[in-house]
PDB file of C-alpha atoms in Angstrom:
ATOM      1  CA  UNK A1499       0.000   0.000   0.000  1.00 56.00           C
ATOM      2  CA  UNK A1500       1.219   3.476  -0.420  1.00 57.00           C
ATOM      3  CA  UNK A1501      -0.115   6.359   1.380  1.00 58.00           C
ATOM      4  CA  UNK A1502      -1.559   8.951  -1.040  1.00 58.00           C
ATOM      5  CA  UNK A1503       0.890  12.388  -0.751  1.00 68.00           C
ATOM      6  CA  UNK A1504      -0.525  14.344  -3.484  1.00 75.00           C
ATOM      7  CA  UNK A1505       2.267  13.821  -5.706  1.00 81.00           C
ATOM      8  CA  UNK A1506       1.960  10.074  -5.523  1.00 82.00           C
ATOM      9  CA  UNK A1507      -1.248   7.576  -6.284  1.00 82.00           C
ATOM     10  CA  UNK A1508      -2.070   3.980  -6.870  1.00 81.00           C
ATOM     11  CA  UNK A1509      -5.417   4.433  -9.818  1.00 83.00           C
ATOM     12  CA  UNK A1510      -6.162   1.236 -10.796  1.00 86.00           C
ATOM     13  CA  UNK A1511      -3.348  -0.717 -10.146  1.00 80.00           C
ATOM     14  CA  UNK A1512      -0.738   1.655 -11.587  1.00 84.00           C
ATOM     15  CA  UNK A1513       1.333   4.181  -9.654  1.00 84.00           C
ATOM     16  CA  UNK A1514       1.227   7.777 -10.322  1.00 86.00           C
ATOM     17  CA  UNK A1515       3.808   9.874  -9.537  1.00 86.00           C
ATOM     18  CA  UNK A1516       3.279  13.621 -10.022  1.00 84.00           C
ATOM     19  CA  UNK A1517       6.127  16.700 -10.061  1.00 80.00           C
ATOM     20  CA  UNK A1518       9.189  14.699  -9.795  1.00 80.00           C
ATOM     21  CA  UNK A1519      12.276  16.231  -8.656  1.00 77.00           C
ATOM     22  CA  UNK A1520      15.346  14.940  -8.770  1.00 74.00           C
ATOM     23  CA  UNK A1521      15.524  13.662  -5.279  1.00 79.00           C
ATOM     24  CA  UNK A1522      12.354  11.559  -5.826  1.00 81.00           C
ATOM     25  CA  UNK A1523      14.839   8.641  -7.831  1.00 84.00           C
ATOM     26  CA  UNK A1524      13.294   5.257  -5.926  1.00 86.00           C
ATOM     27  CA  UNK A1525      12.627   2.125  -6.173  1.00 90.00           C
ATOM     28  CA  UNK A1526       9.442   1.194  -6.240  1.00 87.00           C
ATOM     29  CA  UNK A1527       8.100  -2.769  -5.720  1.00 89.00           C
ATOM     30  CA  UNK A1528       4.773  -4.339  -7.542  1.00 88.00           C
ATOM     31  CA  UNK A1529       3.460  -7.052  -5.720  1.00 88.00           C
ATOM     32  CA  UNK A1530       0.974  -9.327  -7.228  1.00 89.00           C
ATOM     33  CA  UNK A1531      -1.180 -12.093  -6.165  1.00 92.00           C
ATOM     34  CA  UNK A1532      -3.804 -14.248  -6.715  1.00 94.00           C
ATOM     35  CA  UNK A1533      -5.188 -17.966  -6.498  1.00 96.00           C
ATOM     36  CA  UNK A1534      -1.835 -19.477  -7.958  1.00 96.00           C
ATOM     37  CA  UNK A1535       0.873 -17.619  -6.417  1.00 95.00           C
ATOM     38  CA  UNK A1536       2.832 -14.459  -5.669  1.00 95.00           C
ATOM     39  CA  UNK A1537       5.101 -12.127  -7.943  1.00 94.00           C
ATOM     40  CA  UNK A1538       7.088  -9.479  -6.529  1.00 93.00           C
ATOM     41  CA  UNK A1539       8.823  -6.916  -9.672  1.00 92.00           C
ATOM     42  CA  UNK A1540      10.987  -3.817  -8.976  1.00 93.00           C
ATOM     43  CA  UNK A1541      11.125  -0.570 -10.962  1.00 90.00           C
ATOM     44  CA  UNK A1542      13.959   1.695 -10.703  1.00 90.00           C
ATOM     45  CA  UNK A1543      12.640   5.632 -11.119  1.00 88.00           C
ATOM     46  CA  UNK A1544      15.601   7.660 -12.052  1.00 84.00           C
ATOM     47  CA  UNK A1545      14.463  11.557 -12.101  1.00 83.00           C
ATOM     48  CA  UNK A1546      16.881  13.614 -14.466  1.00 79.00           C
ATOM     49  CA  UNK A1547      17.676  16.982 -14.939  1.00 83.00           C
ATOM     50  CA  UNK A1548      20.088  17.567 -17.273  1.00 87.00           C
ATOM     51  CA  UNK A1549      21.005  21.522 -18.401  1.00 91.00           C
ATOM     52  CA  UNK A1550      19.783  22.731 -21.393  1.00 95.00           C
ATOM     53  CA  UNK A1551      22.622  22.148 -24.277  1.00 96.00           C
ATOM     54  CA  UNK A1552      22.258  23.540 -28.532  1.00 97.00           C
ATOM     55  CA  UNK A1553      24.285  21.089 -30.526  1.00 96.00           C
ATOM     56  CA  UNK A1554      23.703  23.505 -33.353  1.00 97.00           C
ATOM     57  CA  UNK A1555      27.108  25.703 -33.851  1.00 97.00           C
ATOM     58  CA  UNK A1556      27.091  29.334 -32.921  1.00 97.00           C
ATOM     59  CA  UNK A1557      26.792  31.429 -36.093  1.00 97.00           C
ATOM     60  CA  UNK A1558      25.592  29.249 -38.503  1.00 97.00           C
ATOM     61  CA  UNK A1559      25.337  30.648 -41.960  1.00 98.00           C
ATOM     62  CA  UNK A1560      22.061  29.975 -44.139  1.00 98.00           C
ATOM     63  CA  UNK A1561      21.868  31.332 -47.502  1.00 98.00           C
ATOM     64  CA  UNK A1562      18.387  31.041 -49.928  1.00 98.00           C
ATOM     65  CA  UNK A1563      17.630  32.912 -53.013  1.00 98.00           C
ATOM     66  CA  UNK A1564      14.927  35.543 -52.647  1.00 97.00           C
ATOM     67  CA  UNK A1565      11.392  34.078 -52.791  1.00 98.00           C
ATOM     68  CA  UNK A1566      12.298  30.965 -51.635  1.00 98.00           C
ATOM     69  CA  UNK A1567      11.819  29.052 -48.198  1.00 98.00           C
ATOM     70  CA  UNK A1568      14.643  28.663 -45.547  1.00 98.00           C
ATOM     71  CA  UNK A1569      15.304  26.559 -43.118  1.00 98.00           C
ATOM     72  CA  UNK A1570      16.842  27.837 -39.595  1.00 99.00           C
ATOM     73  CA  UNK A1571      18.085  24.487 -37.388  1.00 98.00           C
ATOM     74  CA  UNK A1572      18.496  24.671 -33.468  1.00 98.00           C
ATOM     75  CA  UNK A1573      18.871  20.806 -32.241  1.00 97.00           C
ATOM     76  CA  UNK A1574      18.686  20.959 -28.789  1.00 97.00           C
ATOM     77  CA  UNK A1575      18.183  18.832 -25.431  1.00 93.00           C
ATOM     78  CA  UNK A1576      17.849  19.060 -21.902  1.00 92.00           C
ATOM     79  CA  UNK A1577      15.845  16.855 -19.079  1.00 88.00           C
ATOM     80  CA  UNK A1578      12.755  18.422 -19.152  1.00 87.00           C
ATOM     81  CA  UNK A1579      12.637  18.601 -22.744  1.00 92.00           C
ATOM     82  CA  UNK A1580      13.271  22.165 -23.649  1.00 96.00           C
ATOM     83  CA  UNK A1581      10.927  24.613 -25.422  1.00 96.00           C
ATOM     84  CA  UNK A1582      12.385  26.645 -28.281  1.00 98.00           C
ATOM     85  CA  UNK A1583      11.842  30.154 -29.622  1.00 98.00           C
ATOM     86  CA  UNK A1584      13.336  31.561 -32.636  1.00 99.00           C
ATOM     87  CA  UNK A1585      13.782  35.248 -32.342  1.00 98.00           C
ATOM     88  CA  UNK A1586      14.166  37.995 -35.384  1.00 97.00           C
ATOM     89  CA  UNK A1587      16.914  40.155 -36.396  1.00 97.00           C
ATOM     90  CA  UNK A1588      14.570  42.838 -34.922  1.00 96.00           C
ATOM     91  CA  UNK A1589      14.808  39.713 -31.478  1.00 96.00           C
ATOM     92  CA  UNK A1590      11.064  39.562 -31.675  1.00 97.00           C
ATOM     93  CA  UNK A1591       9.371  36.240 -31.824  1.00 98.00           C
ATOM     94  CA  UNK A1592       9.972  35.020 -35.069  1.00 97.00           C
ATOM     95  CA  UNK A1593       6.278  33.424 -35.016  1.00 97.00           C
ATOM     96  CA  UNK A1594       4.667  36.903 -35.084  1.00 96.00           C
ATOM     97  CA  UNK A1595       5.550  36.656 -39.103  1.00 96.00           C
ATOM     98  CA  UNK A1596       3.012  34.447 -40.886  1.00 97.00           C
ATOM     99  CA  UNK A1597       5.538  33.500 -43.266  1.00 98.00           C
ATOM    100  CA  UNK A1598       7.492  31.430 -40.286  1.00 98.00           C
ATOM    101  CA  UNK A1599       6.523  28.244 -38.974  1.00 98.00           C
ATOM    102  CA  UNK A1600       8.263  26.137 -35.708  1.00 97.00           C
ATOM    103  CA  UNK A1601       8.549  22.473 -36.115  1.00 98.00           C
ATOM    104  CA  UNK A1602       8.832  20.156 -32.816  1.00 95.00           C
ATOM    105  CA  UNK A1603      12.237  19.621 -33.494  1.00 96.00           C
ATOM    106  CA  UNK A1604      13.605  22.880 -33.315  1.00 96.00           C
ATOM    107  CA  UNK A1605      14.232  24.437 -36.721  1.00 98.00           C
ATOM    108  CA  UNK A1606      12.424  27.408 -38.011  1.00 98.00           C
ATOM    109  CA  UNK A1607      11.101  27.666 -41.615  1.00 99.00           C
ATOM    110  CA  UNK A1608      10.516  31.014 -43.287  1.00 98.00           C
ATOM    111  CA  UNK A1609       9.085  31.747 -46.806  1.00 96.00           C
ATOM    112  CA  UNK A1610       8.775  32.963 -49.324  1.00 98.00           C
ATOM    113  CA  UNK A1611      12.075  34.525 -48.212  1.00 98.00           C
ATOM    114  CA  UNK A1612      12.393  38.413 -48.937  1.00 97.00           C
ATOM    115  CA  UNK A1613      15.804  40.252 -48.480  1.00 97.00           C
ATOM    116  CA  UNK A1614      14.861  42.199 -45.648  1.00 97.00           C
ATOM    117  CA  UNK A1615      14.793  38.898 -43.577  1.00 98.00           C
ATOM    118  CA  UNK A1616      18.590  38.948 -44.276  1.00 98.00           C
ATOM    119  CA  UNK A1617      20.091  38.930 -40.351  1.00 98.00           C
ATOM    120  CA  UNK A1618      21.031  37.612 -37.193  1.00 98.00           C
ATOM    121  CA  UNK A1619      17.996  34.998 -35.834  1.00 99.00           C
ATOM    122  CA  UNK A1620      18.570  33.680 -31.987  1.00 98.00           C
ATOM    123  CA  UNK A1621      17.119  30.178 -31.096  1.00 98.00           C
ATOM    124  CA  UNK A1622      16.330  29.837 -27.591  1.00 98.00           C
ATOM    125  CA  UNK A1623      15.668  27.235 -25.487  1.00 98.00           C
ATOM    126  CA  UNK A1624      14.746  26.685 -21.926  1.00 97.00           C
ATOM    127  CA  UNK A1625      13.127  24.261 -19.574  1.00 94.00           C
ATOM    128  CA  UNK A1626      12.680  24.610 -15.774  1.00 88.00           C
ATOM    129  CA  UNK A1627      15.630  24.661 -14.789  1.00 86.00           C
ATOM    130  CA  UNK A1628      18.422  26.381 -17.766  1.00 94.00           C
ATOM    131  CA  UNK A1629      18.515  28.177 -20.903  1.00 95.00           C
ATOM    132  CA  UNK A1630      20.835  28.535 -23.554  1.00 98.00           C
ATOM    133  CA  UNK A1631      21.089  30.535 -26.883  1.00 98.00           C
ATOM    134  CA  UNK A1632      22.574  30.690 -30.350  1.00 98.00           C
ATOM    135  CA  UNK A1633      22.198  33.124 -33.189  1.00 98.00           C
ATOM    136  CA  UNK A1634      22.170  31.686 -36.712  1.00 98.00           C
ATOM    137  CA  UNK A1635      23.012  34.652 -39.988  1.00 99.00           C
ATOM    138  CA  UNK A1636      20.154  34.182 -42.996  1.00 99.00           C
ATOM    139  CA  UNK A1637      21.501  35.480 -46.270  1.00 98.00           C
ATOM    140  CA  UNK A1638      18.867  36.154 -48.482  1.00 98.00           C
ATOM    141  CA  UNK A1639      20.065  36.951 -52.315  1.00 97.00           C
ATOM    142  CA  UNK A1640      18.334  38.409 -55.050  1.00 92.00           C
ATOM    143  CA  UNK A1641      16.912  36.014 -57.789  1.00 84.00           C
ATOM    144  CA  UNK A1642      19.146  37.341 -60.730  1.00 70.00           C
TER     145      UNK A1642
END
């Protein structure tokens, strides 16, 4: 049996365990029973946190031809997963332009490209407990 704390439950036969810090790593034991015998299982709970880290390099050129799309990367990881935000040469959110689109994974996708988007961009990501930053230069050339 396990007393219910608020961060931790039994609901239907599972455990729930609820705003996990680091110093909540246990383990926990399933017991089982019934008519034919007994089985006892262990689970080992390891609570990460690992700092926020870009594996994208610092300063990363991109270049596309005017009226075009381009493709910003920022590969990043951290334990929570981290959010990212791509910022603007002008370092507002880079989302407030319809032309841009976040995927999941981090890289930003702007288009049809014009050459005033030409500039520094800044990924950043954060979770609860860091934050990091890089800035990425977009070249965008005329069509001729």
């Amino acid at each position: 049996e396990l007393p219910d704390s608020g961060r931790r439950s039994l609901r239907d036969g599972a455990l729930i365990l609820s705003r996990l810090e680091p110093n909540d790593s246990m383990v926990a034991q399933c017991e089982a029973s019934n008519s034919h015998g007994r089985l006892l299982a262990n689970a080992f709970v390891y609570v990460m946190e690992l700092p926020v880290q870009i594996l994208t390099p610092e300063l990363e050129l991109y270049t596309v031809v005017e009226n075009q799309t381009a493709f910003l990367h920022c590969r990043a990881f951290g334990a929570p997963a981290p959010t990212v935000e791509w910022l603007s040469p002008a370092l507002e959110p880079a989302l407030q332009d319809d032309r841009a689109f976040a995927f999941t994974n981090g890289s930003l996708r702007l288009g049809p490209a014009a050459r005033a988007d030409s500039g520094l961009y800044t990924c950043r990501a954060r979770n609860g407990h860091s934050n990091a930053s890089v800035s990425a230069r977009l070249d965008v050339r005329g069509e001729g």
